[in-house]
Each structure stands twice: as C-alpha cells, then as structure tokens.
Amino acid sequence: GDKTQNHLRMSVIQQGTATLRKAKKTTVKTCLDNPFVFQWKTIDGEDMHFILETLEERIKHIGLKKIESPRKKKRSLTKKQTERKCDAGTNELPKEEIESHQQKPGWTDISIRRQLAIGVNEVTKALEKNELLLLLVCKSAKPAMITTHLIELSASRATPAGQVPRLSETIAPLLGLTSVLALGFKKQSDKFTEAIAAIIPKIPALEVPWFQYGTEESMADADTDSSENLEPEELAEVLGDALTSQKRKHMESNRPDLSNVLLQPLKIKKLVPNPNKIKKPPRKKKKAFSA
C-alpha cells in the first residue's frame, strides 16, 4: 500500500512540474528572384597571359604603387642582438630600408591612381556613373555573387568586361595591395591607352539578353588593327570617338530589338535565415600587454 501511494505521489509531482515547450516556428522570408542566370566568360589560355603580361609591363613602367606606413613593433631583444646593434651602430642601413623610410605612405602618383577604379565597390560606382572604358574581374572572387552584378551593369553601359584568372595574384603585389578582385580603367586614363586598346579585342561579348547589342557594338568599334601605329594621344582620341558614337547609337535606339528575348516569369525564392542555427562566437577581449 505504501509503495503504490509513493508511486502516485511521484507521478503527480512529475505531471505538475513538467512544462511543455512549443517548438519555435522557422521564419521563412519570401522574395522574388531573377529567372535569368548570368555567368562570366572566363578568358583562358594565350589571351589570359597576354592581358596579364600587358598590365604587368605597363604598371611596372609607370611605377604606380601604394606604400604603407611601417608599423613599429617593440620586441624584447636578446643579448646577441643587442651586441650586434652595438657593434653595427656605426654601419650604414641597407638601401631598401633607407628608401622605405624616405618614401611617404600612400600612392606614388595620385593622378595616375585616379585613372583606375580598384575594388568591387569603386568599380560599381564608376560603372553607375559611366566612367569606365574597360573592366577586368578576377576569377578568385568568392562567393561569385560579389562580381556577378557587374555583368548586367557593364552591359548596360556598353563597357567591355571580362573575367581573368590570376588577376589578383599578378596585379595586387605590383600595386602594393593584398588583393584586386576588380580593376576598371577610366575614360581619362591616358597612361593606359595602349594597354586598353590592346586588351579590348581579347574580351568576349557579355551575354545579357536585353543588352546584347551594346557589347557587340563596343567590340566592333574597338578595332586595333588600324590603331597599332598611332601615338597615345591619337589612340585616346580614337577611343573617345568610339565612345561618343556608342552614346549616339544608344540615344538613337532607345528601344533595343527584343525580338530574340524570351520573357520568363520571376522566381519565388524562400529563404530561411541561419537554417543551422549557428551562433556567433563571443568576441575575445584584448588583453592589455604590459610594456
């Protein structure tokens, strides 16, 4: 009789204390997605090597580079290092260290730097203002959606644009940067005129259904066979004339030929924010080191 009474008491306590937790509803956000899929046409093989070599030679010739201010690090010197410093106190410093101390931090030539748009944000702003003659994008950009929006934007501005592998690892060290995911050449870039004229024919036309005519016209106008023997000033005039003719064509034909364009319905996309429920790790507080 005592056992049954204790069992009943335990069951009553368990039933009373147990709380039923309702499972949280997963928040789903519905949004409209573009039914068209845009992809870069990667420039491989000889064309890739030609573009990288042309840019490398030109940047080296100009000498454009960003010099960062040297960071001073205090380290505890060992006895041997202190002895060496005392012995070599009268000796001269190496030339590289002297040059780095003499050069001011920043870009070597600001006027040349203004002729370029470096980075995805800067390139996007320049394309929106229709300031670019040529756009090169690195294949190493991850995720790919970082540079995908530049396809439609450059097609709408009739700007030749292409994806070049190894662009960042080749150009970034020359410019003194860690990475260059996008590189744009502005219209008033007299220092890069020959390089632009040589690279444009190597770039394939962008495949955007409603802007296809723009890229084809820009590629047709960028013939370098007749401009090989021209001087940089004359090349700049040729490129300027080509751009004005493109603008006139755009003004004349505001309504592009959409006969080949197949309209597609918008995709309804459902997004679940943080589906794995991964929490951000707490920030570690920086310890104050004693001097």
XYZ file of C-alpha atoms in Angstrom, residues 10 16 71 84 86 91 135 208 248 260 279:
11
model
C 5.750 10.861 -7.827
C 2.718 19.046 -12.300
C 54.420 49.535 -38.272
C 75.208 43.162 -32.809
C 76.214 48.000 -30.561
C 77.499 50.798 -40.049
C 36.642 46.285 -66.701
C 22.765 39.638 -71.414
C 24.734 58.412 -80.128
C 15.119 37.357 -79.597
C 25.627 31.252 -33.138
